[in-house]
Short mmCIF file of C-alpha atoms and ligand atoms in Angstrom, two decimals:
data_model
loop_
_atom_site.label_atom_id
_atom_site.label_comp_id
_atom_site.label_asym_id
_atom_site.label_seq_id
_atom_site.Cartn_x
_atom_site.Cartn_y
_atom_site.Cartn_z
CA UNK B 295 -16.95 -40.96 21.53
CA UNK B 296 -18.81 -38.60 23.85
CA UNK B 297 -17.55 -35.06 23.93
CA UNK B 298 -15.65 -35.15 27.23
CA UNK B 299 -14.45 -31.53 27.19
CA UNK B 300 -14.68 -30.14 30.72
CA UNK B 301 -17.01 -27.22 31.08
CA UNK B 302 -16.18 -24.75 33.85
CA UNK B 303 -18.82 -22.61 35.58
CA UNK B 304 -16.24 -20.75 37.66
CA UNK B 305 -16.37 -16.95 37.72
CA UNK B 306 -15.02 -13.81 39.38
CA UNK B 307 -16.96 -11.01 41.03
CA UNK B 308 -14.22 -8.39 41.14
CA UNK B 309 -11.43 -10.10 43.06
CA UNK B 310 -13.77 -12.68 44.63
CA UNK B 311 -13.56 -16.11 42.96
CA UNK B 312 -16.60 -18.41 42.82
CA UNK B 313 -16.22 -22.09 41.91
CA UNK B 314 -19.72 -22.00 40.35
CA UNK B 315 -21.53 -18.93 38.98
CA UNK B 316 -24.91 -19.78 40.62
CA UNK B 317 -25.99 -18.83 44.14
CA UNK B 318 -29.02 -17.73 46.13
CA UNK B 319 -30.81 -14.40 45.80
CA UNK B 320 -30.84 -12.55 49.10
CA UNK B 321 -34.04 -13.41 50.95
CA UNK B 322 -34.44 -16.94 49.60
CA UNK B 323 -33.60 -19.54 52.28
CA UNK B 324 -30.75 -17.50 53.80
CA UNK B 325 -32.06 -16.04 57.06
CA UNK B 326 -31.25 -18.62 59.75
CA UNK B 327 -28.10 -20.55 60.68
CA UNK B 328 -29.75 -23.70 59.31
CA UNK B 329 -30.43 -21.95 55.96
CA UNK B 330 -26.86 -20.65 55.68
CA UNK B 331 -25.36 -24.02 56.57
CA UNK B 332 -27.53 -25.74 53.95
CA UNK B 333 -26.38 -23.21 51.35
CA UNK B 334 -22.74 -23.81 52.31
CA UNK B 335 -23.26 -27.54 51.77
CA UNK B 336 -25.24 -27.12 48.52
CA UNK B 337 -24.08 -26.79 44.93
CA UNK B 338 -24.24 -22.96 45.20
CA UNK B 339 -21.04 -21.12 44.32
CA UNK B 340 -21.45 -18.57 47.13
CA UNK B 341 -23.59 -17.96 50.20
CA UNK B 342 -25.48 -14.66 50.40
CA UNK B 343 -27.27 -13.65 53.60
CA UNK B 344 -30.74 -12.23 54.04
CA UNK B 345 -30.63 -8.44 54.04
CA UNK B 346 -29.57 -7.39 57.52
CA UNK B 347 -30.41 -4.49 59.79
CA UNK B 348 -28.81 -3.56 63.11
CA UNK B 349 -31.67 -5.04 65.13
CA UNK B 350 -33.51 -8.34 64.83
CA UNK B 351 -36.74 -7.83 62.86
CA UNK B 352 -39.85 -9.97 62.93
CA UNK B 353 -40.95 -8.59 59.54
CA UNK B 354 -44.49 -8.12 58.25
CA UNK B 355 -47.46 -10.25 59.35
CA UNK B 356 -48.14 -13.55 57.51
CA UNK B 357 -49.19 -14.63 54.97
CA UNK B 358 -46.38 -12.64 53.37
CA UNK B 359 -45.10 -14.97 50.60
CA UNK B 360 -47.20 -16.67 47.92
CA UNK B 361 -46.40 -18.68 44.80
CA UNK B 362 -48.33 -19.05 41.56
CA UNK B 363 -47.40 -21.08 38.49
CA UNK B 364 -45.79 -17.96 37.05
CA UNK B 365 -43.79 -16.82 40.04
CA UNK B 366 -44.04 -15.31 43.49
CA UNK B 367 -45.21 -12.27 45.39
CA UNK B 368 -43.71 -11.27 48.74
CA UNK B 369 -43.98 -8.64 51.36
CA UNK B 370 -41.64 -10.07 53.97
CA UNK B 371 -40.75 -6.70 55.52
CA UNK B 372 -37.06 -7.40 56.07
CA UNK B 373 -37.26 -10.15 58.70
CA UNK B 374 -33.69 -10.92 59.81
CA UNK B 375 -31.67 -11.93 62.84
CA UNK B 376 -29.71 -8.67 63.12
CA UNK B 377 -26.13 -7.72 62.28
CA UNK B 378 -24.39 -9.60 65.05
CA UNK B 379 -25.77 -12.92 63.86
CA UNK B 380 -24.67 -12.42 60.22
CA UNK B 381 -21.25 -11.15 61.37
CA UNK B 382 -20.76 -14.18 63.60
CA UNK B 383 -21.91 -16.50 60.86
CA UNK B 384 -19.00 -15.24 58.76
CA UNK B 385 -16.62 -17.01 61.13
CA UNK B 386 -18.76 -20.14 61.15
CA UNK B 387 -18.81 -20.10 57.38
CA UNK B 388 -15.04 -19.65 57.12
CA UNK B 389 -14.59 -22.59 59.50
CA UNK B 390 -16.70 -24.77 57.18
CA UNK B 391 -14.00 -24.37 54.52
CA UNK B 392 -16.58 -24.84 51.77
CA UNK B 393 -14.28 -22.91 49.46
CA UNK B 394 -17.12 -20.58 48.53
CA UNK B 395 -17.43 -16.90 49.41
CA UNK B 396 -19.80 -15.56 52.07
CA UNK B 397 -21.51 -12.33 51.04
CA UNK B 398 -23.56 -10.27 53.48
CA UNK B 399 -26.55 -8.25 52.33
CA UNK B 400 -26.96 -4.91 54.09
CA UNK B 401 -30.25 -3.03 54.20
CA UNK B 402 -30.12 -0.34 56.85
CA UNK B 403 -33.34 1.61 57.43
CA UNK B 404 -31.41 4.89 57.12
CA UNK B 405 -28.13 6.15 55.70
CA UNK B 406 -26.71 6.21 59.24
CA UNK B 407 -27.70 2.59 59.78
CA UNK B 408 -26.01 1.54 56.51
CA UNK B 409 -22.84 3.32 57.65
CA UNK B 410 -22.95 1.51 61.02
CA UNK B 411 -23.54 -1.86 59.35
CA UNK B 412 -20.68 -1.47 56.88
CA UNK B 413 -18.42 -0.35 59.74
CA UNK B 414 -19.37 -3.43 61.74
CA UNK B 415 -18.94 -5.91 58.88
CA UNK B 416 -15.55 -4.36 58.05
CA UNK B 417 -14.26 -5.74 61.35
CA UNK B 418 -15.93 -9.18 61.09
CA UNK B 419 -13.56 -11.82 59.72
CA UNK B 420 -14.76 -14.14 56.98
CA UNK B 421 -16.93 -11.77 54.93
CA UNK B 422 -15.86 -11.79 51.29
CA UNK B 423 -18.14 -9.07 49.92
CA UNK B 424 -21.12 -6.85 50.77
CA UNK B 425 -24.29 -6.45 48.71
CA UNK B 426 -25.92 -3.16 49.70
CA UNK B 427 -29.65 -3.46 49.11
CA UNK B 428 -31.00 -0.22 47.61
CA UNK B 429 -34.31 -1.73 46.60
CA UNK B 430 -36.52 -3.27 49.28
CA UNK B 431 -40.10 -2.64 48.07
CA UNK B 432 -41.90 -3.78 51.22
CA UNK B 433 -41.32 -1.27 54.01
CA UNK B 434 -44.54 0.67 54.53
CA UNK B 435 -43.80 4.39 54.27
CA UNK B 436 -40.24 3.90 52.95
CA UNK B 437 -39.61 4.45 49.23
CA UNK B 438 -37.10 2.26 47.41
CA UNK B 439 -33.75 4.10 47.58
CA UNK B 440 -32.88 3.00 44.05
CA UNK B 441 -35.71 5.12 42.64
CA UNK B 442 -34.35 8.28 44.32
CA UNK B 443 -31.22 9.01 42.32
CA UNK B 444 -30.00 11.79 44.65
CA UNK B 445 -30.35 9.55 47.68
CA UNK B 446 -28.37 6.79 45.93
CA UNK B 447 -25.51 9.27 45.59
CA UNK B 448 -25.76 10.32 49.25
CA UNK B 449 -25.63 6.68 50.34
CA UNK B 450 -22.70 5.80 48.08
CA UNK B 451 -20.81 8.95 49.07
CA UNK B 452 -21.11 7.82 52.68
CA UNK B 453 -20.43 4.07 52.41
CA UNK B 454 -17.91 3.69 49.57
CA UNK B 455 -14.98 5.30 51.40
CA UNK B 456 -15.65 3.03 54.41
CA UNK B 457 -16.04 -0.41 52.86
CA UNK B 458 -13.00 -2.64 53.19
CA UNK B 459 -14.52 -5.63 51.39
CA UNK B 460 -15.65 -5.53 47.74
CA UNK B 461 -18.95 -3.65 47.69
CA UNK B 462 -21.88 -4.01 45.31
CA UNK B 463 -25.43 -2.69 45.15
CA UNK B 464 -28.72 -4.48 44.55
CA UNK B 465 -30.91 -2.37 42.29
CA UNK B 466 -34.62 -2.27 41.69
CA UNK B 467 -35.76 -2.84 38.10
CA UNK B 468 -35.76 0.22 35.84
CA UNK B 469 -38.17 0.56 32.94
CA UNK B 470 -36.90 3.58 31.05
CA UNK B 471 -33.76 3.92 28.93
CA UNK B 472 -33.01 7.33 30.45
CA UNK B 473 -33.13 5.80 33.93
CA UNK B 474 -30.65 3.09 32.89
CA UNK B 475 -28.32 5.79 31.60
CA UNK B 476 -28.68 8.11 34.58
CA UNK B 477 -28.21 5.35 37.15
CA UNK B 478 -25.23 3.86 35.29
CA UNK B 479 -23.59 7.29 35.11
CA UNK B 480 -23.97 7.61 38.90
CA UNK B 481 -22.70 4.11 39.66
CA UNK B 482 -19.68 4.54 37.36
CA UNK B 483 -18.39 7.26 39.68
CA UNK B 484 -17.93 4.83 42.60
CA UNK B 485 -15.45 1.97 43.20
CA UNK B 486 -18.11 -0.73 43.08
CA UNK B 487 -17.19 -4.38 42.50
CA UNK B 488 -20.64 -5.40 41.29
CA UNK B 489 -24.24 -4.42 40.65
CA UNK B 490 -27.07 -6.95 41.12
CA UNK B 491 -30.04 -6.62 38.74
CA UNK B 492 -32.87 -6.99 39.76
CA UNK B 493 -34.72 -6.98 43.06
CA UNK B 494 -38.37 -8.00 42.87
CA UNK B 495 -40.68 -5.90 40.69
CA UNK B 496 -42.25 -3.79 43.40
CA UNK B 497 -45.88 -3.42 44.30
CA UNK B 498 -47.55 -5.96 42.08
CA UNK B 499 -50.91 -7.36 43.12
CA UNK B 500 -51.80 -11.05 42.87
CA UNK B 501 -55.42 -11.89 43.70
CA UNK B 502 -57.57 -15.01 44.02
CA UNK B 503 -60.70 -14.73 41.86
CA UNK B 504 -62.34 -17.66 43.62
CA UNK B 505 -62.19 -16.19 47.12
CA UNK B 506 -62.12 -12.61 45.80
CA UNK B 507 -59.22 -11.76 48.09
CA UNK B 508 -55.61 -10.73 47.95
CA UNK B 509 -53.08 -13.53 48.65
CA UNK B 510 -50.72 -11.79 51.08
CA UNK B 511 -51.66 -9.72 54.11
CA UNK B 512 -49.29 -6.71 54.31
CA UNK B 513 -50.01 -3.53 52.32
CA UNK B 514 -53.47 -4.82 51.27
CA UNK B 515 -51.84 -7.50 49.12
CA UNK B 516 -49.25 -5.37 47.29
CA UNK B 517 -45.80 -6.95 47.08
CA UNK B 518 -42.66 -7.67 45.08
CA UNK B 519 -42.94 -10.04 42.12
CA UNK B 520 -40.39 -12.71 41.22
CA UNK B 521 -40.16 -15.70 38.89
CA UNK B 522 -41.41 -15.93 35.29
CA UNK B 523 -43.26 -12.62 35.68
CA UNK B 524 -39.96 -10.74 35.86
CA UNK B 525 -37.44 -12.52 33.62
CA UNK B 526 -37.64 -10.20 30.59
CA UNK B 527 -37.36 -7.18 32.88
CA UNK B 528 -34.35 -8.76 34.62
CA UNK B 529 -32.62 -9.55 31.32
CA UNK B 530 -33.18 -5.98 30.09
CA UNK B 531 -31.67 -4.54 33.26
CA UNK B 532 -28.70 -6.94 33.18
CA UNK B 533 -27.97 -6.13 29.55
CA UNK B 534 -28.47 -2.37 29.87
CA UNK B 535 -26.11 -2.16 32.85
CA UNK B 536 -23.62 -4.54 31.23
CA UNK B 537 -23.39 -2.12 28.31
CA UNK B 538 -23.37 1.08 30.34
CA UNK B 539 -21.18 0.30 33.37
CA UNK B 540 -17.39 0.38 33.50
CA UNK B 541 -16.14 -3.14 32.65
CA UNK B 542 -14.62 -3.50 36.14
CA UNK B 543 -18.14 -3.49 37.64
CA UNK B 544 -19.58 -7.00 37.26
CA UNK B 545 -23.31 -7.34 36.71
CA UNK B 546 -24.99 -10.13 38.68
CA UNK B 547 -28.23 -11.39 37.16
CA UNK B 548 -31.29 -12.13 39.29
CA UNK B 549 -34.83 -12.73 38.12
CA UNK B 550 -36.76 -15.62 36.67
CA UNK B 551 -34.03 -18.26 36.71
CA UNK B 552 -35.54 -21.72 36.95
CA UNK B 553 -33.57 -23.65 34.29
CA UNK B 554 -30.07 -23.82 32.87
CA UNK B 555 -31.38 -21.97 29.83
CA UNK B 556 -32.53 -19.06 32.00
CA UNK B 557 -29.04 -18.87 33.56
CA UNK B 558 -27.49 -19.07 30.07
CA UNK B 559 -29.67 -16.13 28.96
CA UNK B 560 -28.59 -13.99 31.91
CA UNK B 561 -24.92 -14.69 31.13
CA UNK B 562 -25.46 -14.03 27.41
CA UNK B 563 -26.85 -10.63 28.49
CA UNK B 564 -23.62 -9.99 30.39
CA UNK B 565 -24.03 -11.44 33.89
CA UNK B 566 -20.85 -12.63 35.67
CA UNK B 567 -22.97 -14.67 38.10
CA UNK B 568 -26.61 -15.58 38.48
CA UNK B 569 -28.78 -15.61 41.61
CA UNK B 570 -31.80 -17.83 42.17
CA UNK B 571 -34.75 -16.72 44.30
CA UNK B 572 -38.28 -18.01 43.61
CA UNK B 573 -37.05 -21.34 42.21
CA UNK B 574 -34.85 -21.88 45.29
CA UNK B 575 -37.94 -21.34 47.44
CA UNK B 576 -39.82 -23.97 45.37
CA UNK B 577 -37.15 -26.60 44.92
CA UNK B 578 -34.79 -26.05 47.84
CA UNK B 579 -31.02 -26.72 47.67
CA UNK B 580 -31.04 -29.31 44.83
CA UNK B 581 -31.85 -26.43 42.46
CA UNK B 582 -28.16 -25.44 42.23
CA UNK B 583 -26.80 -28.79 41.01
CA UNK B 584 -29.71 -29.22 38.60
CA UNK B 585 -29.33 -25.79 37.00
CA UNK B 586 -25.52 -26.16 36.91
CA UNK B 587 -25.92 -29.47 35.09
CA UNK B 588 -28.42 -27.98 32.61
CA UNK B 589 -26.17 -24.97 31.97
CA UNK B 590 -23.14 -27.20 31.41
CA UNK B 591 -25.14 -29.33 28.98
CA UNK B 592 -26.13 -26.26 26.93
CA UNK B 593 -22.52 -25.03 26.92
CA UNK B 594 -21.26 -28.44 25.82
CA UNK B 595 -23.78 -28.58 22.98
CA UNK B 596 -22.60 -25.17 21.80
CA UNK B 597 -18.90 -25.98 22.17
CA UNK B 598 -18.32 -23.51 25.02
CA UNK B 599 -15.91 -24.49 27.80
CA UNK B 600 -16.10 -21.37 30.00
CA UNK B 601 -18.50 -18.52 30.66
CA UNK B 602 -16.26 -15.99 28.92
CA UNK B 603 -16.89 -17.82 25.62
CA UNK B 604 -20.39 -16.36 25.47
CA UNK B 605 -20.80 -13.86 28.31
CA UNK B 606 -22.31 -10.59 27.04
CA UNK B 607 -22.18 -11.80 23.43
CA UNK B 608 -25.90 -11.31 22.79
CA UNK B 609 -26.45 -10.73 19.07
CA UNK B 610 -28.75 -8.08 17.59
CA UNK B 611 -30.86 -8.34 14.45
O1 RRO N 842 -37.79 -8.55 53.11
C1 RRO N 842 -38.44 -8.18 52.11
O2 RRO N 842 -39.63 -7.88 52.13
C2 RRO N 842 -37.78 -8.01 50.80
C3 RRO N 842 -36.57 -7.36 50.61
BR1 RRO N 842 -35.54 -6.71 52.03
C4 RRO N 842 -36.07 -7.14 49.30
O3 RRO N 842 -35.02 -6.55 49.08
N1 RRO N 842 -36.82 -7.60 48.28
C5 RRO N 842 -37.98 -8.26 48.45
O4 RRO N 842 -38.61 -8.66 47.46
N2 RRO N 842 -38.44 -8.45 49.72
#
């Protein structure tokens, strides 16, 4: 007889329950009403919005996104429809009764703007959590907040007391053990529900040898890398923060997930949920059901029935 044990992919991000642990990375197919509706109707376990600012933003000039066999480079420049749209969509989403949470990404251009955005989303019904983006690499002249440890504390001092919904932060990748430790020590002081690791690896450069040109227009071709290029960096960040953060702070994995095995690896490193970016851009909404199926198959083969059976249980030599 076939092994018919049911395998559950359900998870919790703080007090927010997800029927499936896979959903979109902010930025990937989540900007417009059509995108958000498609996500609500997909196999994703949650819907996360594009990072939002107070005002509508056109973003950087095109071409601003490019794929190679190994991943992607982008310099989108925070194009989004503005806070009122994403706040209104919360009600639309709730009305869809998809049973999955709606999470809004916030990326104010200043501390004051982040405070205004959190204040606004506090009053909008139907928002289940907020992911505060501390790591956009593509705003000319603006450093990534996550690399300025003092500024991270200023931002969290200002927004944490305000947020009524569960709040998490999206971090840039770190590459030094001391930085993992210092950032974790800061984050542990705040009542965060989750930390998302990682945003794109900032300021890579993909070029075309044939035409001898860069492949995206903004910033002379410099942009954030995603896909296969970044998976080992993502896993290292997920695992480091899983070990260093208070256990109440869930780590959400993001980076290089294109198969069920990639999702399995993120969870083995400690992720409570896994986001999909570059592969969602490539494959569109069917990616969620495919990766869920592949992850369930791996779990079945290993005799696991729920994520807790292996989450964080990475073994060392
Ligand atoms: O819009 C972007 O250029 C962008 C953002 Br806000 C981000 O957080 N990460 C990224 O790779 N691109």
